[in-house]
Short mmCIF file of C-alpha atoms in Angstrom, two decimals:
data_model
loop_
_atom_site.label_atom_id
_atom_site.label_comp_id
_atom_site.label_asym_id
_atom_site.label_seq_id
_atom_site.Cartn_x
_atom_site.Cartn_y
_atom_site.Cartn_z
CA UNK A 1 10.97 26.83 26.86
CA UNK A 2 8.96 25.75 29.86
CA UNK A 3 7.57 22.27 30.52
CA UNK A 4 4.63 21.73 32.71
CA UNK A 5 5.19 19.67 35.64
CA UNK A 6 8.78 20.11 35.07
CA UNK A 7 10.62 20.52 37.79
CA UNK A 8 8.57 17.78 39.72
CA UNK A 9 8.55 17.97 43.11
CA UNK A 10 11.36 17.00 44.68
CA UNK A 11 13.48 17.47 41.99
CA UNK A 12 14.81 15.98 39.08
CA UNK A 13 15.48 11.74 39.76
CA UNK A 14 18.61 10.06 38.14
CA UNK A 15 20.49 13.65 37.68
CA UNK A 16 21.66 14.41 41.04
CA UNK A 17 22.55 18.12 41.56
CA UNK A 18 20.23 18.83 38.68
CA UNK A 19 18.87 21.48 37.76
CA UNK A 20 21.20 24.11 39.00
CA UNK A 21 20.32 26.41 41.50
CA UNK A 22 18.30 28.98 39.48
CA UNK A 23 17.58 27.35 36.42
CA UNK A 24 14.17 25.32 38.16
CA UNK A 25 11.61 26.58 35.77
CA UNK A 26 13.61 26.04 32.35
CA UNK A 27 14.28 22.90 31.00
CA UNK A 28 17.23 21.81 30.30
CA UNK A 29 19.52 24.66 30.48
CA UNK A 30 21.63 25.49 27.30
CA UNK A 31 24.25 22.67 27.11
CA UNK A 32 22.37 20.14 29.26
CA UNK A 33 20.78 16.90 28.63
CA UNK A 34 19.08 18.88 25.61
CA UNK A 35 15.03 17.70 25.19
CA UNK A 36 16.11 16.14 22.36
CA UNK A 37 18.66 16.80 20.29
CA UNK A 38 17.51 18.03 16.62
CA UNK A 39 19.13 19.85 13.50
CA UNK A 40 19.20 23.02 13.85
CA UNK A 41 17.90 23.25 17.39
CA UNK A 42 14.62 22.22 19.61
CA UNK A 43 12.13 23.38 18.17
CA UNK A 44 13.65 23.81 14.77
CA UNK A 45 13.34 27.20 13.47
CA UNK A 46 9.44 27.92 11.98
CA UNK A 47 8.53 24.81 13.90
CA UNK A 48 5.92 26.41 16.37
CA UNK A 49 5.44 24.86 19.61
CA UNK A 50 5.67 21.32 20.82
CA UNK A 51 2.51 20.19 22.70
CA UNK A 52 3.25 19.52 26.37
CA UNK A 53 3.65 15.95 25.91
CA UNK A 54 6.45 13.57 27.06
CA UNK A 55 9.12 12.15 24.86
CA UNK A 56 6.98 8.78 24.93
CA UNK A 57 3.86 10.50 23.32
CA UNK A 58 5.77 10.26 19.76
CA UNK A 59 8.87 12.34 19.56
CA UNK A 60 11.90 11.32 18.65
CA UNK A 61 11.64 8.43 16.31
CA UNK A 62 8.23 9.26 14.56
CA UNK A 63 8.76 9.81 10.86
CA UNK A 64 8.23 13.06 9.51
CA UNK A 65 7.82 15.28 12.73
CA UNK A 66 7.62 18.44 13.03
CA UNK A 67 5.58 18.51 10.05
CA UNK A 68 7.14 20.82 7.05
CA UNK A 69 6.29 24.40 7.90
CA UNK A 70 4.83 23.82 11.29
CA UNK A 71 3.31 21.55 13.81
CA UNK A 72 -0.20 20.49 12.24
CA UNK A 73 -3.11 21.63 13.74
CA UNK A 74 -5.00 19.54 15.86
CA UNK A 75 -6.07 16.42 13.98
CA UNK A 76 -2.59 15.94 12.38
CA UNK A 77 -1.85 15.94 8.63
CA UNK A 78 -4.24 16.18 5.98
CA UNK A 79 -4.72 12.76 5.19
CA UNK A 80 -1.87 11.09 7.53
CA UNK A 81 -2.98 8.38 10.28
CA UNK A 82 -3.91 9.82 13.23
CA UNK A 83 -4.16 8.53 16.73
CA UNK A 84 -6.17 5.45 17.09
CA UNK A 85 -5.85 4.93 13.32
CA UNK A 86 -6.77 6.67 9.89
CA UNK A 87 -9.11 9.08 9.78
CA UNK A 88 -12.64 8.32 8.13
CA UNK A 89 -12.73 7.61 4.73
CA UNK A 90 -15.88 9.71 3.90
CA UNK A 91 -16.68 7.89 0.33
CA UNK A 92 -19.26 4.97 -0.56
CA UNK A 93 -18.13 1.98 -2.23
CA UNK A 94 -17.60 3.56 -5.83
CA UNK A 95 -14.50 6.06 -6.85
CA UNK A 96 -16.92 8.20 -8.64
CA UNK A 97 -17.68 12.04 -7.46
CA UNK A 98 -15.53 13.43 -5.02
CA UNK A 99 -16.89 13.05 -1.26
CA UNK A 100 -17.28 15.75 0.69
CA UNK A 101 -14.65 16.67 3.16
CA UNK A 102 -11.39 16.07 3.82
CA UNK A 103 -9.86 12.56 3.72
CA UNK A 104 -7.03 10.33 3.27
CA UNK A 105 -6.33 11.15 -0.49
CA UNK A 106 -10.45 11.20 -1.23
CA UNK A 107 -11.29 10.70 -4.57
CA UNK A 108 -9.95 13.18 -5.30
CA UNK A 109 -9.31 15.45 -2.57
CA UNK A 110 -11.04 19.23 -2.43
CA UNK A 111 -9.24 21.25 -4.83
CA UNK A 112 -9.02 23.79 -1.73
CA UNK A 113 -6.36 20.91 0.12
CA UNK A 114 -2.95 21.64 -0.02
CA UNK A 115 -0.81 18.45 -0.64
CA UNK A 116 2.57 19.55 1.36
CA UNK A 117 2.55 18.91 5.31
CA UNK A 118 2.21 22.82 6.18
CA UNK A 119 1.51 24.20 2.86
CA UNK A 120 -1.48 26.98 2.66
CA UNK A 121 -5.18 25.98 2.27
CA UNK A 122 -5.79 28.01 -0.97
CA UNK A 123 -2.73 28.61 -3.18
CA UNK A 124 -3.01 32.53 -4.43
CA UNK A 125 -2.75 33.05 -7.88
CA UNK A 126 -3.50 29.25 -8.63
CA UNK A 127 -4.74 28.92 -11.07
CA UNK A 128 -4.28 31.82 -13.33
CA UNK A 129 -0.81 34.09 -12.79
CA UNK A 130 1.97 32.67 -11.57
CA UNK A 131 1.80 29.18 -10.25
CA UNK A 132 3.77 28.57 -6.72
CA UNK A 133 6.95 27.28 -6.57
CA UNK A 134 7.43 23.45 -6.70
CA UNK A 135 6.79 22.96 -2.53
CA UNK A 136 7.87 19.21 -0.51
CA UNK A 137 5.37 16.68 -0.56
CA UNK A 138 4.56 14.18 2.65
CA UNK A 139 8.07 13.01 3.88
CA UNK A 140 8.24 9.72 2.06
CA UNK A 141 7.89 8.17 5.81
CA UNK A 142 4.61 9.42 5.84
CA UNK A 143 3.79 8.46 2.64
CA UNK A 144 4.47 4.72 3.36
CA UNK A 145 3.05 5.33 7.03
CA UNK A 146 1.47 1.03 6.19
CA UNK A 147 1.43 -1.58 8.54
CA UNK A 148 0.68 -5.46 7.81
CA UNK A 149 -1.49 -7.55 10.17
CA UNK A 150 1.78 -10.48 9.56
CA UNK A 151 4.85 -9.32 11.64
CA UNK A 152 7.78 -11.58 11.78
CA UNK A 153 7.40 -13.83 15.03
CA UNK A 154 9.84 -13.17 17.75
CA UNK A 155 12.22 -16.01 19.32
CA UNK A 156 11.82 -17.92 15.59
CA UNK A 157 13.36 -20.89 15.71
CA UNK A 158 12.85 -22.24 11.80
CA UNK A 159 13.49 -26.38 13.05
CA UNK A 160 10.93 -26.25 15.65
CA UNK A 161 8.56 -25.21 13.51
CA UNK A 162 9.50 -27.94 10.65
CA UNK A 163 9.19 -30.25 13.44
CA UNK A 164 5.47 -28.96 14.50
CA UNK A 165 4.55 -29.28 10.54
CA UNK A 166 6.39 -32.65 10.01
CA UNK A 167 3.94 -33.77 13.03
CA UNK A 168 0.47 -32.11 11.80
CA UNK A 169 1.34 -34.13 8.30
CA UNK A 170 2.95 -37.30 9.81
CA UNK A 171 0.63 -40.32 10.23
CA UNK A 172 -3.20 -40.80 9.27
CA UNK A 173 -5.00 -37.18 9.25
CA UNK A 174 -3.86 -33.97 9.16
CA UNK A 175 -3.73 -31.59 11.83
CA UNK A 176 -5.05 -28.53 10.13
CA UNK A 177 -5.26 -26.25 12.94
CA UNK A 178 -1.21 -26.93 13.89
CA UNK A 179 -0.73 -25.46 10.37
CA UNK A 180 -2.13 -22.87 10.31
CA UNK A 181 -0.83 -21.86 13.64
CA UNK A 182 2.02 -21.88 12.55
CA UNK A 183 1.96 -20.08 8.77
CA UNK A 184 -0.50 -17.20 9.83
CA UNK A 185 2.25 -16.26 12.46
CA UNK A 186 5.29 -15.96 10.59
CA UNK A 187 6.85 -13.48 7.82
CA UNK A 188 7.53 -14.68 4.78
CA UNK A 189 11.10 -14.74 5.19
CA UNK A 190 10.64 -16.72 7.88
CA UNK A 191 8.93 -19.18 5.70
CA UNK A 192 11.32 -19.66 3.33
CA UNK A 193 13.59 -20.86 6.15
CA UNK A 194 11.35 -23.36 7.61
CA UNK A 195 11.14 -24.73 4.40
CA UNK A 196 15.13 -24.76 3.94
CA UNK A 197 14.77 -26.46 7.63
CA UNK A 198 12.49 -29.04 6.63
CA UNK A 199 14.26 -30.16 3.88
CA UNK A 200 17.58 -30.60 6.13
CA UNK A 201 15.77 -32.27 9.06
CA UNK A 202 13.97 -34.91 6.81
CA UNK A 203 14.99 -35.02 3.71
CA UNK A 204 11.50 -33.98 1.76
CA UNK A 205 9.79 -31.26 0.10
CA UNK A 206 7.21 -29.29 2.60
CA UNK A 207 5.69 -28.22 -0.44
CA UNK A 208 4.75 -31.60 -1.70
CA UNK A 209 4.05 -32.58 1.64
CA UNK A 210 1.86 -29.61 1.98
CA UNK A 211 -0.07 -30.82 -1.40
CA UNK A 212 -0.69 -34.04 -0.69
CA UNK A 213 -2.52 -33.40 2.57
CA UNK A 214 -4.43 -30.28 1.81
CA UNK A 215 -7.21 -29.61 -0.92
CA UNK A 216 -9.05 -26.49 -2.64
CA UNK A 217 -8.94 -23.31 -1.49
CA UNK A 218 -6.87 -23.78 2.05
CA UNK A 219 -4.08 -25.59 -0.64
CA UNK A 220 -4.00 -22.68 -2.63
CA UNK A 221 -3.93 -20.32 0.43
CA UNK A 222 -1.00 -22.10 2.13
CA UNK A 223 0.94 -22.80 -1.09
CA UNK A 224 0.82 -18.85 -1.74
CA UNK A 225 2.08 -17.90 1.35
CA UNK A 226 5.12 -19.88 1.41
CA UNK A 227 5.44 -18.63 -2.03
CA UNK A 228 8.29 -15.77 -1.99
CA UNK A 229 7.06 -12.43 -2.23
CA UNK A 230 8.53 -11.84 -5.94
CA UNK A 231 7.67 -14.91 -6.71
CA UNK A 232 4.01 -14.69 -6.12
CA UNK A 233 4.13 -11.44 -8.19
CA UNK A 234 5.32 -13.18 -10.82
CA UNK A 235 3.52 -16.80 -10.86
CA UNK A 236 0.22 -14.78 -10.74
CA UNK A 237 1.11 -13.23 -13.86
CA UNK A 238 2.37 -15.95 -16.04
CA UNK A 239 -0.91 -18.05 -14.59
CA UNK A 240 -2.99 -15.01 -15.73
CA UNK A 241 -1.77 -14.89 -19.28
CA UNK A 242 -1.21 -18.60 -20.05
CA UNK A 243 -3.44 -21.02 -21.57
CA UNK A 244 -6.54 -20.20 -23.04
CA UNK A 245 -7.88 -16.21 -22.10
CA UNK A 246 -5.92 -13.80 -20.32
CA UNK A 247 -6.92 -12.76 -16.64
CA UNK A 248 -6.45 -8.87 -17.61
CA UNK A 249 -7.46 -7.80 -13.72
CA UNK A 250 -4.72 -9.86 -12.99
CA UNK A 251 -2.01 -7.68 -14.82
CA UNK A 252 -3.76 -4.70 -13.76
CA UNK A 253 -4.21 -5.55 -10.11
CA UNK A 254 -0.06 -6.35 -9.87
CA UNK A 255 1.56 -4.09 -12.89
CA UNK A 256 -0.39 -1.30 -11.97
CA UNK A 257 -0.04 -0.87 -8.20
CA UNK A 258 3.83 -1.56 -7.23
CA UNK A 259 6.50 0.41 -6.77
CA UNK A 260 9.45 0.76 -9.38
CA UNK A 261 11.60 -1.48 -7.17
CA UNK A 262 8.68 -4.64 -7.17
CA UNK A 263 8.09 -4.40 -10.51
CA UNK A 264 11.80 -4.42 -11.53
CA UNK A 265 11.97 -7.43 -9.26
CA UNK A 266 8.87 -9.48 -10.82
CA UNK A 267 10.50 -8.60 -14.28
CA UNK A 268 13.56 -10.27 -13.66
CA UNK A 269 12.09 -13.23 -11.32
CA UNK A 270 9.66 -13.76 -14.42
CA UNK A 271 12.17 -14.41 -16.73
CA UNK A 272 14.46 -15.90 -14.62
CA UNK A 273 12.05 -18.88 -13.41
CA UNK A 274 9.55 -19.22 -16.59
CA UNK A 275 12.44 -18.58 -19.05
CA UNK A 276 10.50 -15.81 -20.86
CA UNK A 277 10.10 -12.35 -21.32
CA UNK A 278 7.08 -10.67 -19.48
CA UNK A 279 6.78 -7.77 -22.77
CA UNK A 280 6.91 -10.72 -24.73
CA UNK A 281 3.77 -12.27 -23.08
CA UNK A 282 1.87 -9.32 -22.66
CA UNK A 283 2.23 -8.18 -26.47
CA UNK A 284 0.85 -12.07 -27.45
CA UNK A 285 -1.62 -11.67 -25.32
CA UNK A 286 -3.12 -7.93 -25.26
CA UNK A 287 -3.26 -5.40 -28.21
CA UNK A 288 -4.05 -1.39 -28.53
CA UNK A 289 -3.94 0.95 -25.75
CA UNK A 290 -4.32 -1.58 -22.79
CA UNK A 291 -1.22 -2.98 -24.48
CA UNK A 292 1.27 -0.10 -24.15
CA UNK A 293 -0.10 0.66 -20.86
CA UNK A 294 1.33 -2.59 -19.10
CA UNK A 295 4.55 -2.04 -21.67
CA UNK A 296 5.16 1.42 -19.46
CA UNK A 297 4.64 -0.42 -16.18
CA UNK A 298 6.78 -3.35 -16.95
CA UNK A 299 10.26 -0.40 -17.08
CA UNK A 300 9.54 -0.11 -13.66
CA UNK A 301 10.32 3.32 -14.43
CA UNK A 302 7.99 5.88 -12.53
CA UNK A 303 9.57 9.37 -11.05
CA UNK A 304 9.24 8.63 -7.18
CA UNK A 305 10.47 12.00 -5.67
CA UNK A 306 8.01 12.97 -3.42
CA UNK A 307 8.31 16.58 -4.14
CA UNK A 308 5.20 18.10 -5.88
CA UNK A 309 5.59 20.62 -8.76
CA UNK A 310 2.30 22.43 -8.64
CA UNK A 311 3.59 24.14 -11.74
CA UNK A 312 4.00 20.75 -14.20
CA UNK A 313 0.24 19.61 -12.24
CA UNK A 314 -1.21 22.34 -14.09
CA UNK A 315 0.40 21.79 -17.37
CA UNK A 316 -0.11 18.03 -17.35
CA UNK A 317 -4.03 18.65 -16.29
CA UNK A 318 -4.32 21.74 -19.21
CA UNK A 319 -2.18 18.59 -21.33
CA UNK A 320 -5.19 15.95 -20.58
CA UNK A 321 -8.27 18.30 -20.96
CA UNK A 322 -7.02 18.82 -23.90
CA UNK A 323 -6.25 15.51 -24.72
CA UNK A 324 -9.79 14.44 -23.54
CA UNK A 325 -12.56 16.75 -22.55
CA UNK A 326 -11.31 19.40 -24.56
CA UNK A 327 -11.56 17.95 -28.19
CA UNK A 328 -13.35 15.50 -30.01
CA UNK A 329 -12.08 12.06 -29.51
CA UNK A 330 -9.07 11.08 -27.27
CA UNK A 331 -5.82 11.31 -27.41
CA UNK A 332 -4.55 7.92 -25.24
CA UNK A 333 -1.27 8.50 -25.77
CA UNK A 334 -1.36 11.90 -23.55
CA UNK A 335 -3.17 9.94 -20.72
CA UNK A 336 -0.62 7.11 -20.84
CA UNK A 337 2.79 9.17 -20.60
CA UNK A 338 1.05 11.53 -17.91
CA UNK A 339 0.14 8.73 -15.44
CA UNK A 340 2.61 6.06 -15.94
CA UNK A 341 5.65 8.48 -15.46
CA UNK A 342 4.48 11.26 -13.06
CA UNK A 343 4.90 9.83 -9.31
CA UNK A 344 2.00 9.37 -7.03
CA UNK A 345 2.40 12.72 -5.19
CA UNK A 346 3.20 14.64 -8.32
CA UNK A 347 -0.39 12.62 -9.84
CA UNK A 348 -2.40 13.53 -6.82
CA UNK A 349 -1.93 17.26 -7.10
CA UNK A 350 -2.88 17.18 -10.90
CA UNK A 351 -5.92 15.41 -10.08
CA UNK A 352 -6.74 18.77 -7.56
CA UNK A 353 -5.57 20.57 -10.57
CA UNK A 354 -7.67 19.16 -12.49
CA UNK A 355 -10.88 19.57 -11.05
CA UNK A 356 -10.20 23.52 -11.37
CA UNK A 357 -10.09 22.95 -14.89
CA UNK A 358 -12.66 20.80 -16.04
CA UNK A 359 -15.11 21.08 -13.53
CA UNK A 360 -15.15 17.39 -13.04
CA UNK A 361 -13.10 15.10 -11.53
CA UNK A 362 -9.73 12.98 -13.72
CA UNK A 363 -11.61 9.42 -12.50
CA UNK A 364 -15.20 10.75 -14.17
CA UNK A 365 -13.05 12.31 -17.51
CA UNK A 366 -11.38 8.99 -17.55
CA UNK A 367 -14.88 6.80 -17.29
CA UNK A 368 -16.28 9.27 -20.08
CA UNK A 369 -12.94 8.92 -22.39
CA UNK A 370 -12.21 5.34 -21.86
CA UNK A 371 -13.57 1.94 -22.05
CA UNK A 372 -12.65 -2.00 -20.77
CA UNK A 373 -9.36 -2.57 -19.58
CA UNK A 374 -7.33 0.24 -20.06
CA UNK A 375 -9.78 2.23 -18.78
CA UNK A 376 -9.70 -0.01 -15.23
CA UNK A 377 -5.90 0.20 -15.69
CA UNK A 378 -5.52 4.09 -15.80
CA UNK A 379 -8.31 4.20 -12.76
CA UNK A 380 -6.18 1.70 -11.01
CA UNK A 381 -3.22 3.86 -11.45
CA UNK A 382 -4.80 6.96 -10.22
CA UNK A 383 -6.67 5.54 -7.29
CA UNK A 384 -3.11 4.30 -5.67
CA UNK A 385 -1.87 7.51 -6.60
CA UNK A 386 -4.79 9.16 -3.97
CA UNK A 387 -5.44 5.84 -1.42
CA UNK A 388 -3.57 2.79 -2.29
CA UNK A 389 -5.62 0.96 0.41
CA UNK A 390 -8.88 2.17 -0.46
CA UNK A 391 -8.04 0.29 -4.03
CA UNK A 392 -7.51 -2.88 -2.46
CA UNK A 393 -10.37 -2.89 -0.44
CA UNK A 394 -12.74 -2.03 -3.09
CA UNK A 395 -11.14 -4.81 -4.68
CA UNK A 396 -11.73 -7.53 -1.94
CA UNK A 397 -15.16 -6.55 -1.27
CA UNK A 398 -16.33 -7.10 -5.01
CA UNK A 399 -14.19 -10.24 -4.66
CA UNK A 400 -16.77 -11.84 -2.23
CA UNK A 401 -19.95 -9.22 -2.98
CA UNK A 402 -23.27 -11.05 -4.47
CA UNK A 403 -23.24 -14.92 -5.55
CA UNK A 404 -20.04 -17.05 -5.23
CA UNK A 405 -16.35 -16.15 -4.16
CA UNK A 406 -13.15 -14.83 -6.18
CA UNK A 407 -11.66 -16.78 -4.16
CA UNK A 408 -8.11 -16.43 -6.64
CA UNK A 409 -8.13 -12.56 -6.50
CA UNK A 410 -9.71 -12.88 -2.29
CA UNK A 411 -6.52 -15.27 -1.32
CA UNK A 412 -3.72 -13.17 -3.81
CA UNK A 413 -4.57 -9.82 -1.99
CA UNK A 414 -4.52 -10.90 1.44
CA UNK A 415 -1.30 -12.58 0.95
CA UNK A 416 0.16 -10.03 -0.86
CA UNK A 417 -0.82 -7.21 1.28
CA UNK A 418 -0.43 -8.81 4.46
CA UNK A 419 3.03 -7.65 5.36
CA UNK A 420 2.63 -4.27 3.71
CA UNK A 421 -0.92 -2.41 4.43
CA UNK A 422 -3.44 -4.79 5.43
CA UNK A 423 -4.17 -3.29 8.68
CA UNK A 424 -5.15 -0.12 6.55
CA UNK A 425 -7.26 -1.84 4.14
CA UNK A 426 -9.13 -3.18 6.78
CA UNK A 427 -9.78 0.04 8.20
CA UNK A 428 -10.71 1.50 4.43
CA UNK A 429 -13.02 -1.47 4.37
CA UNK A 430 -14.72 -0.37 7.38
CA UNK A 431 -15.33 3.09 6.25
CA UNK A 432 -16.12 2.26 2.73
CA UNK A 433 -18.68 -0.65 3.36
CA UNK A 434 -20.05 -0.44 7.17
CA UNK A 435 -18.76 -4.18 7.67
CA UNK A 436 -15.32 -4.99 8.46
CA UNK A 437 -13.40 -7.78 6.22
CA UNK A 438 -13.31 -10.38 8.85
CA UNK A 439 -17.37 -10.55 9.14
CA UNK A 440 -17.36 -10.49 5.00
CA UNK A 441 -14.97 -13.49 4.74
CA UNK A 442 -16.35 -15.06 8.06
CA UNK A 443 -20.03 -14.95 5.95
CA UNK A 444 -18.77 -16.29 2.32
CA UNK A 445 -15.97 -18.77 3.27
CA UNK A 446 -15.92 -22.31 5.52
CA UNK A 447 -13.56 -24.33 7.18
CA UNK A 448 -9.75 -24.62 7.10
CA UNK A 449 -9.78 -21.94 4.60
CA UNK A 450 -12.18 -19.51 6.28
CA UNK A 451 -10.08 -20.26 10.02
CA UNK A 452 -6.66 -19.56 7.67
CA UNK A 453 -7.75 -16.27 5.93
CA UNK A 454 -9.42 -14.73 9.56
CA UNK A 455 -5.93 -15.67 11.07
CA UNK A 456 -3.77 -13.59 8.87
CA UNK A 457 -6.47 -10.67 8.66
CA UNK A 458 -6.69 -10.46 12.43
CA UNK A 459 -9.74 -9.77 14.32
#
C-alpha cells in the first residue's frame, strides 16, 4: 500500500540503508518494520482502506478500530464520540418522541440505524421472513468510550497533602480554598490514602476534622467525596430508605443504572457496614411492581455480552406489545423480565424493533402502560440502555431547574459520575438544554460549595 509523503525527501531518518534500493514508493516492504503489526495482516482482511494519516492520528491503541466490517464512513460510528467530542444530541429536554436524525443512542434511535459498527442501514427481510443472524454489537471499548472530569493527580504524594489539610484546619479559621484544592484534584483512591496518611501523621480522624470546620452543603460535598466509591452507593441507599418515607428516586437513580459488577459490590458493602440485607429493606419499604423491579436489580444479574441478537429483539418487542399495547391491561411481569435481564445493547435494538411494531416508541408504550415509580424505574432502565449520560443530565438539570436546589441528588451525581462520564454529561447537557452545567450550578449555588462543585465539573 502506498503512503503519501512516504518516502520523504531525503530518505527515511533513524533506518539507515532504508528503504532498499527499489522498494521507495511502498511502505514497508514485506518483512520490514511492518505499519503496524495487526492480526491477520495491515489492513485486516474486509477492512477497506486506512486514511492517510500518521500512526499519531489514532491507530494503534484506539479501542475498537477498524470498525467491524469496515472503516466507518466519514463521521465515525453511529453514535460513537467523534473528534472534538460526541456528536449532537438532537433531542429537547424530555425522552418522549424520537428526534429526528441520527444520534448517540437517540431516544430511540431511527428504526432504519443499524446497531453493529459496519452492519447495513436497512436489514432485508426485517421484519417479516427471516430475521438476520445475531451480528457483534459496539466493541465493549466503545461502548464504555466515558471519561471523568477527576483523573488521579500525577507525582501524589498522600503526606503532603495531609499536611496541606492539617494546615487549612489548624488554628482559628479555615482555609476553604486549600481544601478544596486539594479534594477536587485527586481520585478517590487517592483519597482514601490521604486519609490513612492523616491518621498516621497526627493521630486524628480527617473526617471529624473535616466536620467540625465545615457546614451545609460544602460538608456534605466534601464528606461524599472522600466517601469510597461503594460506599457512597451504598450509604445513599440505606439514607434513602431509613426513617420516616423512602427516597424512591434514590433507589432508582443507583439500582437502576450500574453495572452487574457495582451493584454486586453495593450489595455486599450494604450488608457488610449497616449489618442488613438490602432485599430486606427494600421489601419493608416498597410493595407491588416497583417492588420486584429493584428485587431483579439487586442480583446484579443482567446479560452483558455486547453481541445483539436481532432475532430475540423481535420476539421480546412482539413479547411486550403484547404484553402492553396489544391487550387490555398490562402484563408487568413481561416488562420486568425483558428489561432487567436483556443487556443494554441487546435492549437498544428491541427498542428499534419496537418502533416497527407498534408504531410508537417503548418510552411512550411505557408512559401509557405505567404509572409512579416503576414506571420512572423501567424508563430509567431503558434510557441507560440508549444514552447513559443523557439520563444523568436530565437528571441534574431538574435537580437545580425552577425554585430551590436538590442539592442531595445535585452533589450525589457529580460525585458519583465524576471519575466515570462526567465529561459526557456535560456535553449531553449542552445539547439537551443550550446552557452548559457549570453556568446552571454557577446561577443556583454560592460560596465554598458553588467554588467546590465548578472545580470537579471543570470549566
Amino acid at each position: 500500500m502506498s503512503y503519501p509523503g512516504y518516502p520523504p525527501s531525503g530518505g527515511y531518518p533513524a533506518f539507515p540503508g532504508y528503504p532498499p534500493t527499489g522498494q521507495e514508493s511502498v511502505y514497508p516492504p514485506a518483512g520490514q518494520y511492518s505499519y503496524p503489526t495487526v492480526p491477520g495482516g495491515y489492513p485486516p482482511a474486509g477492512a477497506g482502506t486506512y486514511p492517510a494519516a500518521p500512526p499519531s492520528a489514532g491507530y494503534p491503541g484506539t479501542a475498537g478500530y477498524p470498525a467491524p466490517g469496515g472503516y466507518p464512513a466519514p463521521g465515525g460510528y453511529p453514535g460513537a464520540p467523534q473528534a472534538g467530542g460526541m456528536p449532537p444530541y438532537p433531542g429537547g429536554p424530555g425522552f418522549g418522541a424520537p428526534p429526528a436524525g441520527p444520534g448517540f443512542g437517540g431516544y430511540p434511535q431511527p428504526p432504519a440505524q443499524s446497531y453493529a459498527g459496519g452492519g447495513p442501514a436497512q436489514i432485508p427481510g426485517y421484519p417479516g421472513g427471516q430475521a438476520p443472524s445475531p451480528m457483534p454489537g459496539p466493541p465493549a471499548a466503545m461502548v464504555q468510550c466515558t471519561q471523568g472530569t477527576i483523573q488521579a493527580a500525577p507525582n501524589f504524594d498522600a503526606g503532603r497533602d495531609a499536611e496541606i489539610l492539617r494546615k487549612a484546619m489548624k488554628g482559628f479559621g479555615t482555609d476553604e480554598q486549600a481544601i478544596i484544592n486539594v479534594v477536587a484534584n485527586r481520585s478517590n483512591d487517592q483519597r482514601q490514602k490521604i486519609k490513612a496518611a492523616f491518621k498516621t501523621m497526627y493521630g486524628k480522624d480527617l473526617i471529624k476534622d473535616l466536620k467540625s470546620e465545615l457546614s451545609g452543603n460544602v460538608e456534605e460535598l466534601i464528606l461524599a467525596l472522600f466517601m469510597p466509591r461503594t460506599y457512597y452507593d451504598a450509604w445513599s441507599l440505606r439514607h434513602a430508605m431509613k426513617g420516616a418515607g423512602t427516597q424512591e428516586r434514590v433507589l432508582i437513580e443507583i439500582l437502576c443504572t450500574r453495572t452487574n459488577q457495582e451493584i454486586r459490590e453495593i450489595v455486599n458493602c450494604y450488608k457488610s457496614e449497616f449489618g442488613r440485607d438490602i432485599e430486606e429493606d427494600i421489601r419493608a419499604d416498597t410493595s407491588g411492581h416497583f417492588e420486584r423491579l429493584l428485587i431483579s436489580m439487586c442480583q446484579g444479574n443482567r446479560d452483558e455480552n455486547q453481541t445483539v441478537d436481532y432475532q430475540k429483539a423481535q420476539e421480546d418487542a412482539q413479547r411486550l406489545y403484547q404484553a402492553g399495547e396489544g391487550r387490555l391491561g398490562t402484563d408487568e411481569s413481561c416488562f420486568n423480565m425483558v428489561l432487567a435481564s436483556r443487556s443494554f445493547p441487546q435492549l437498544k435494538a428491541t427498542v428499534e424493533a419496537y418502533s416497527r411494531i407498534a408504531n410508537r416508541d417503548l418510552l411512550s408504550s411505557i408512559d401509557r402502560e405505567f404509572s409512579g415509580n416503576v414506571e420512572r424505574g423501567l424508563k430509567t432502565i431503558l434510557q441507560c440502555a440508549l444514552n447513559r449520560p443523557a439520563f444523568f443530565a436530565e437528571r441534574l438539570y431538574y435537580s437545580m431547574k425552577g425554585a430551590g436546589t436538590d442539592d442531595s441528588t445535585l452533589i450525589r451525581i457529580i460525585v458519583t459520575r465524576s471519575e466515570i462520564d462526567l465529561v459526557q454529561i456535560k456535553q449531553m447537557f449542552t445539547q439537551m438544554y443550550q446552557k452548559t452545567l457549570a453556568t446552571m450550578i454557577a446561577s443556583d449555588t454560592s460560596g465554598d460549595y458553588r467554588r467546590l462543585l465548578l472545580a470537579i465539573v471543570g470549566q
